[in-house]
Amino acid sequence: MIKAVHVLNGPNLNLLGTREPSVYGHETLAMIEARLAKTCEAQGVSLHFRQSNHEGDLVSWIQDAGRAGEPVILNAGAYSHTSIALADAIKGSNARVIEVHLSNIHARERFRHHSHISSVAQGVILGFGAASYDLALQALLAATKPES
Ligand code: DQA
């Protein structure tokens, strides 16, 4: 059983709710956090929910989670498409990561089609709006349930 989950959000995700709602929906990051917190509480799992517009913060948080052996749900925003540093942090710290995106990046501009995170992630969930986060959490919890 897992004790803690880290949900890490990259640049501009603090703007959710007002940022391009036709692409990202109307839910704020605080609303997503509140919903995940409920699910985690019901399962007795601690939630560390963070957002930063700075790549280095995300690198450090991934390293921390990897060192602690705690799984990560990562929406790296635009850094998904650019950041070798984030991919190296995942590989280097052995962090177990589920990559999420609200939008279907493959149905958008070409520069969003490639993610440096995908090849070092355990799995990828995208295109389900804010529910991408809930689905990622469910996947983590299901994968770590004791054998029934
Ligand atoms: C995003 C997709 C990225 O291309 C974009 O830069 C974001 C959000 C998503 O959740 O759909 O900031 O990661």
PDB file of N, CA, C and O in Angstrom, residues 20-54:
ATOM      1  N   GLU A  20      -7.840  29.558 -21.108  1.00  0.00           N
ATOM      2  CA  GLU A  20      -8.390  28.854 -22.278  1.00  0.00           C
ATOM      3  C   GLU A  20      -9.408  27.777 -21.872  1.00  0.00           C
ATOM      4  O   GLU A  20      -9.181  26.589 -22.107  1.00  0.00           O
ATOM      5  N   PRO A  21     -10.537  28.193 -21.294  1.00  0.00           N
ATOM      6  CA  PRO A  21     -11.494  27.191 -20.788  1.00  0.00           C
ATOM      7  C   PRO A  21     -12.017  26.236 -21.860  1.00  0.00           C
ATOM      8  O   PRO A  21     -12.393  25.106 -21.534  1.00  0.00           O
ATOM      9  N   SER A  22     -11.980  26.655 -23.129  1.00  0.00           N
ATOM     10  CA  SER A  22     -12.455  25.745 -24.178  1.00  0.00           C
ATOM     11  C   SER A  22     -11.495  24.562 -24.344  1.00  0.00           C
ATOM     12  O   SER A  22     -11.885  23.505 -24.834  1.00  0.00           O
ATOM     13  N   VAL A  23     -10.243  24.738 -23.907  1.00  0.00           N
ATOM     14  CA  VAL A  23      -9.251  23.651 -23.991  1.00  0.00           C
ATOM     15  C   VAL A  23      -9.152  22.930 -22.648  1.00  0.00           C
ATOM     16  O   VAL A  23      -9.119  21.696 -22.587  1.00  0.00           O
ATOM     17  N   TYR A  24      -9.098  23.718 -21.559  1.00  0.00           N
ATOM     18  CA  TYR A  24      -8.758  23.140 -20.253  1.00  0.00           C
ATOM     19  C   TYR A  24      -9.939  23.044 -19.286  1.00  0.00           C
ATOM     20  O   TYR A  24      -9.783  22.518 -18.186  1.00  0.00           O
ATOM     21  N   GLY A  25     -11.108  23.551 -19.686  1.00  0.00           N
ATOM     22  CA  GLY A  25     -12.280  23.453 -18.819  1.00  0.00           C
ATOM     23  C   GLY A  25     -12.349  24.579 -17.799  1.00  0.00           C
ATOM     24  O   GLY A  25     -11.537  25.510 -17.814  1.00  0.00           O
ATOM     25  N   HIS A  26     -13.314  24.475 -16.903  1.00  0.00           N
ATOM     26  CA  HIS A  26     -13.595  25.561 -15.950  1.00  0.00           C
ATOM     27  C   HIS A  26     -13.120  25.252 -14.537  1.00  0.00           C
ATOM     28  O   HIS A  26     -13.210  26.100 -13.658  1.00  0.00           O
ATOM     29  N   GLU A  27     -12.658  24.038 -14.311  1.00  0.00           N
ATOM     30  CA  GLU A  27     -12.222  23.693 -12.955  1.00  0.00           C
ATOM     31  C   GLU A  27     -10.899  24.350 -12.636  1.00  0.00           C
ATOM     32  O   GLU A  27      -9.984  24.374 -13.468  1.00  0.00           O
ATOM     33  N   THR A  28     -10.791  24.850 -11.403  1.00  0.00           N
ATOM     34  CA  THR A  28      -9.520  25.420 -10.950  1.00  0.00           C
ATOM     35  C   THR A  28      -8.647  24.295 -10.385  1.00  0.00           C
ATOM     36  O   THR A  28      -9.148  23.203 -10.072  1.00  0.00           O
ATOM     37  N   LEU A  29      -7.358  24.613 -10.215  1.00  0.00           N
ATOM     38  CA  LEU A  29      -6.449  23.622  -9.630  1.00  0.00           C
ATOM     39  C   LEU A  29      -6.876  23.310  -8.190  1.00  0.00           C
ATOM     40  O   LEU A  29      -6.764  22.166  -7.737  1.00  0.00           O
ATOM     41  N   ALA A  30      -7.405  24.332  -7.499  1.00  0.00           N
ATOM     42  CA  ALA A  30      -7.864  24.123  -6.113  1.00  0.00           C
ATOM     43  C   ALA A  30      -9.030  23.143  -6.073  1.00  0.00           C
ATOM     44  O   ALA A  30      -9.137  22.331  -5.143  1.00  0.00           O
ATOM     45  N   MET A  31      -9.892  23.205  -7.062  1.00  0.00           N
ATOM     46  CA  MET A  31     -11.024  22.262  -7.117  1.00  0.00           C
ATOM     47  C   MET A  31     -10.519  20.837  -7.350  1.00  0.00           C
ATOM     48  O   MET A  31     -10.999  19.880  -6.742  1.00  0.00           O
ATOM     49  N   ILE A  32      -9.550  20.703  -8.246  1.00  0.00           N
ATOM     50  CA  ILE A  32      -8.971  19.373  -8.516  1.00  0.00           C
ATOM     51  C   ILE A  32      -8.309  18.849  -7.245  1.00  0.00           C
ATOM     52  O   ILE A  32      -8.510  17.694  -6.843  1.00  0.00           O
ATOM     53  N   GLU A  33      -7.550  19.728  -6.593  1.00  0.00           N
ATOM     54  CA  GLU A  33      -6.855  19.317  -5.362  1.00  0.00           C
ATOM     55  C   GLU A  33      -7.860  18.845  -4.306  1.00  0.00           C
ATOM     56  O   GLU A  33      -7.658  17.810  -3.659  1.00  0.00           O
ATOM     57  N   ALA A  34      -8.956  19.588  -4.155  1.00  0.00           N
ATOM     58  CA  ALA A  34      -9.953  19.240  -3.120  1.00  0.00           C
ATOM     59  C   ALA A  34     -10.547  17.868  -3.394  1.00  0.00           C
ATOM     60  O   ALA A  34     -10.745  17.062  -2.477  1.00  0.00           O
ATOM     61  N   ARG A  35     -10.802  17.574  -4.671  1.00  0.00           N
ATOM     62  CA  ARG A  35     -11.388  16.270  -5.012  1.00  0.00           C
ATOM     63  C   ARG A  35     -10.396  15.125  -4.756  1.00  0.00           C
ATOM     64  O   ARG A  35     -10.746  14.105  -4.180  1.00  0.00           O
ATOM     65  N   LEU A  36      -9.156  15.331  -5.169  1.00  0.00           N
ATOM     66  CA  LEU A  36      -8.142  14.296  -4.950  1.00  0.00           C
ATOM     67  C   LEU A  36      -7.895  14.101  -3.459  1.00  0.00           C
ATOM     68  O   LEU A  36      -7.672  12.972  -2.997  1.00  0.00           O
ATOM     69  N   ALA A  37      -7.965  15.199  -2.706  1.00  0.00           N
ATOM     70  CA  ALA A  37      -7.730  15.114  -1.254  1.00  0.00           C
ATOM     71  C   ALA A  37      -8.785  14.216  -0.610  1.00  0.00           C
ATOM     72  O   ALA A  37      -8.475  13.421   0.277  1.00  0.00           O
ATOM     73  N   LYS A  38     -10.025  14.338  -1.074  1.00  0.00           N
ATOM     74  CA  LYS A  38     -11.120  13.499  -0.541  1.00  0.00           C
ATOM     75  C   LYS A  38     -10.838  12.032  -0.795  1.00  0.00           C
ATOM     76  O   LYS A  38     -10.976  11.192   0.084  1.00  0.00           O
ATOM     77  N   THR A  39     -10.471  11.736  -2.056  1.00  0.00           N
ATOM     78  CA  THR A  39     -10.184  10.342  -2.425  1.00  0.00           C
ATOM     79  C   THR A  39      -9.032   9.805  -1.586  1.00  0.00           C
ATOM     80  O   THR A  39      -9.099   8.689  -1.067  1.00  0.00           O
ATOM     81  N   CYS A  40      -7.976  10.611  -1.457  1.00  0.00           N
ATOM     82  CA  CYS A  40      -6.802  10.159  -0.700  1.00  0.00           C
ATOM     83  C   CYS A  40      -7.157   9.943   0.761  1.00  0.00           C
ATOM     84  O   CYS A  40      -6.751   8.952   1.368  1.00  0.00           O
ATOM     85  N   GLU A  41      -7.938  10.862   1.315  1.00  0.00           N
ATOM     86  CA  GLU A  41      -8.304  10.755   2.726  1.00  0.00           C
ATOM     87  C   GLU A  41      -9.071   9.453   2.976  1.00  0.00           C
ATOM     88  O   GLU A  41      -8.811   8.734   3.940  1.00  0.00           O
ATOM     89  N   ALA A  42      -9.994   9.150   2.055  1.00  0.00           N
ATOM     90  CA  ALA A  42     -10.803   7.927   2.194  1.00  0.00           C
ATOM     91  C   ALA A  42      -9.930   6.672   2.158  1.00  0.00           C
ATOM     92  O   ALA A  42     -10.297   5.639   2.707  1.00  0.00           O
ATOM     93  N   GLN A  43      -8.766   6.791   1.492  1.00  0.00           N
ATOM     94  CA  GLN A  43      -7.870   5.631   1.352  1.00  0.00           C
ATOM     95  C   GLN A  43      -6.732   5.659   2.374  1.00  0.00           C
ATOM     96  O   GLN A  43      -5.840   4.813   2.331  1.00  0.00           O
ATOM     97  N   GLY A  44      -6.718   6.693   3.217  1.00  0.00           N
ATOM     98  CA  GLY A  44      -5.637   6.814   4.197  1.00  0.00           C
ATOM     99  C   GLY A  44      -4.282   7.113   3.573  1.00  0.00           C
ATOM    100  O   GLY A  44      -3.238   6.711   4.090  1.00  0.00           O
ATOM    101  N   VAL A  45      -4.309   7.839   2.468  1.00  0.00           N
ATOM    102  CA  VAL A  45      -3.070   8.191   1.754  1.00  0.00           C
ATOM    103  C   VAL A  45      -2.842   9.705   1.892  1.00  0.00           C
ATOM    104  O   VAL A  45      -3.781  10.485   1.733  1.00  0.00           O
ATOM    105  N   SER A  46      -1.616  10.129   2.182  1.00  0.00           N
ATOM    106  CA  SER A  46      -1.325  11.575   2.246  1.00  0.00           C
ATOM    107  C   SER A  46      -1.145  12.127   0.845  1.00  0.00           C
ATOM    108  O   SER A  46      -0.531  11.473  -0.004  1.00  0.00           O
ATOM    109  N   LEU A  47      -1.645  13.326   0.649  1.00  0.00           N
ATOM    110  CA  LEU A  47      -1.539  13.977  -0.663  1.00  0.00           C
ATOM    111  C   LEU A  47      -0.625  15.187  -0.566  1.00  0.00           C
ATOM    112  O   LEU A  47      -0.823  16.067   0.280  1.00  0.00           O
ATOM    113  N   HIS A  48       0.394  15.219  -1.427  1.00  0.00           N
ATOM    114  CA  HIS A  48       1.246  16.410  -1.537  1.00  0.00           C
ATOM    115  C   HIS A  48       0.955  17.013  -2.908  1.00  0.00           C
ATOM    116  O   HIS A  48       1.402  16.485  -3.932  1.00  0.00           O
ATOM    117  N   PHE A  49       0.191  18.066  -2.934  1.00  0.00           N
ATOM    118  CA  PHE A  49      -0.283  18.658  -4.187  1.00  0.00           C
ATOM    119  C   PHE A  49       0.433  19.987  -4.380  1.00  0.00           C
ATOM    120  O   PHE A  49       0.316  20.893  -3.551  1.00  0.00           O
ATOM    121  N   ARG A  50       1.205  20.111  -5.477  1.00  0.00           N
ATOM    122  CA  ARG A  50       2.024  21.313  -5.651  1.00  0.00           C
ATOM    123  C   ARG A  50       1.961  21.823  -7.083  1.00  0.00           C
ATOM    124  O   ARG A  50       1.735  21.052  -8.015  1.00  0.00           O
ATOM    125  N   GLN A  51       2.223  23.114  -7.227  1.00  0.00           N
ATOM    126  CA  GLN A  51       2.316  23.717  -8.570  1.00  0.00           C
ATOM    127  C   GLN A  51       3.481  24.693  -8.567  1.00  0.00           C
ATOM    128  O   GLN A  51       3.703  25.414  -7.594  1.00  0.00           O
ATOM    129  N   SER A  52       4.224  24.712  -9.671  1.00  0.00           N
ATOM    130  CA  SER A  52       5.264  25.741  -9.824  1.00  0.00           C
ATOM    131  C   SER A  52       5.409  26.121 -11.286  1.00  0.00           C
ATOM    132  O   SER A  52       5.244  25.288 -12.181  1.00  0.00           O
ATOM    133  N   ASN A  53       5.752  27.387 -11.489  1.00  0.00           N
ATOM    134  CA  ASN A  53       6.062  27.861 -12.836  1.00  0.00           C
ATOM    135  C   ASN A  53       7.551  27.714 -13.149  1.00  0.00           C
ATOM    136  O   ASN A  53       8.008  28.134 -14.212  1.00  0.00           O
ATOM    137  N   HIS A  54       8.306  27.109 -12.209  1.00  0.00           N
ATOM    138  CA  HIS A  54       9.764  27.024 -12.342  1.00  0.00           C
ATOM    139  C   HIS A  54      10.214  25.567 -12.487  1.00  0.00           C
ATOM    140  O   HIS A  54       9.913  24.734 -11.636  1.00  0.00           O
TER     141      HIS A  54
END
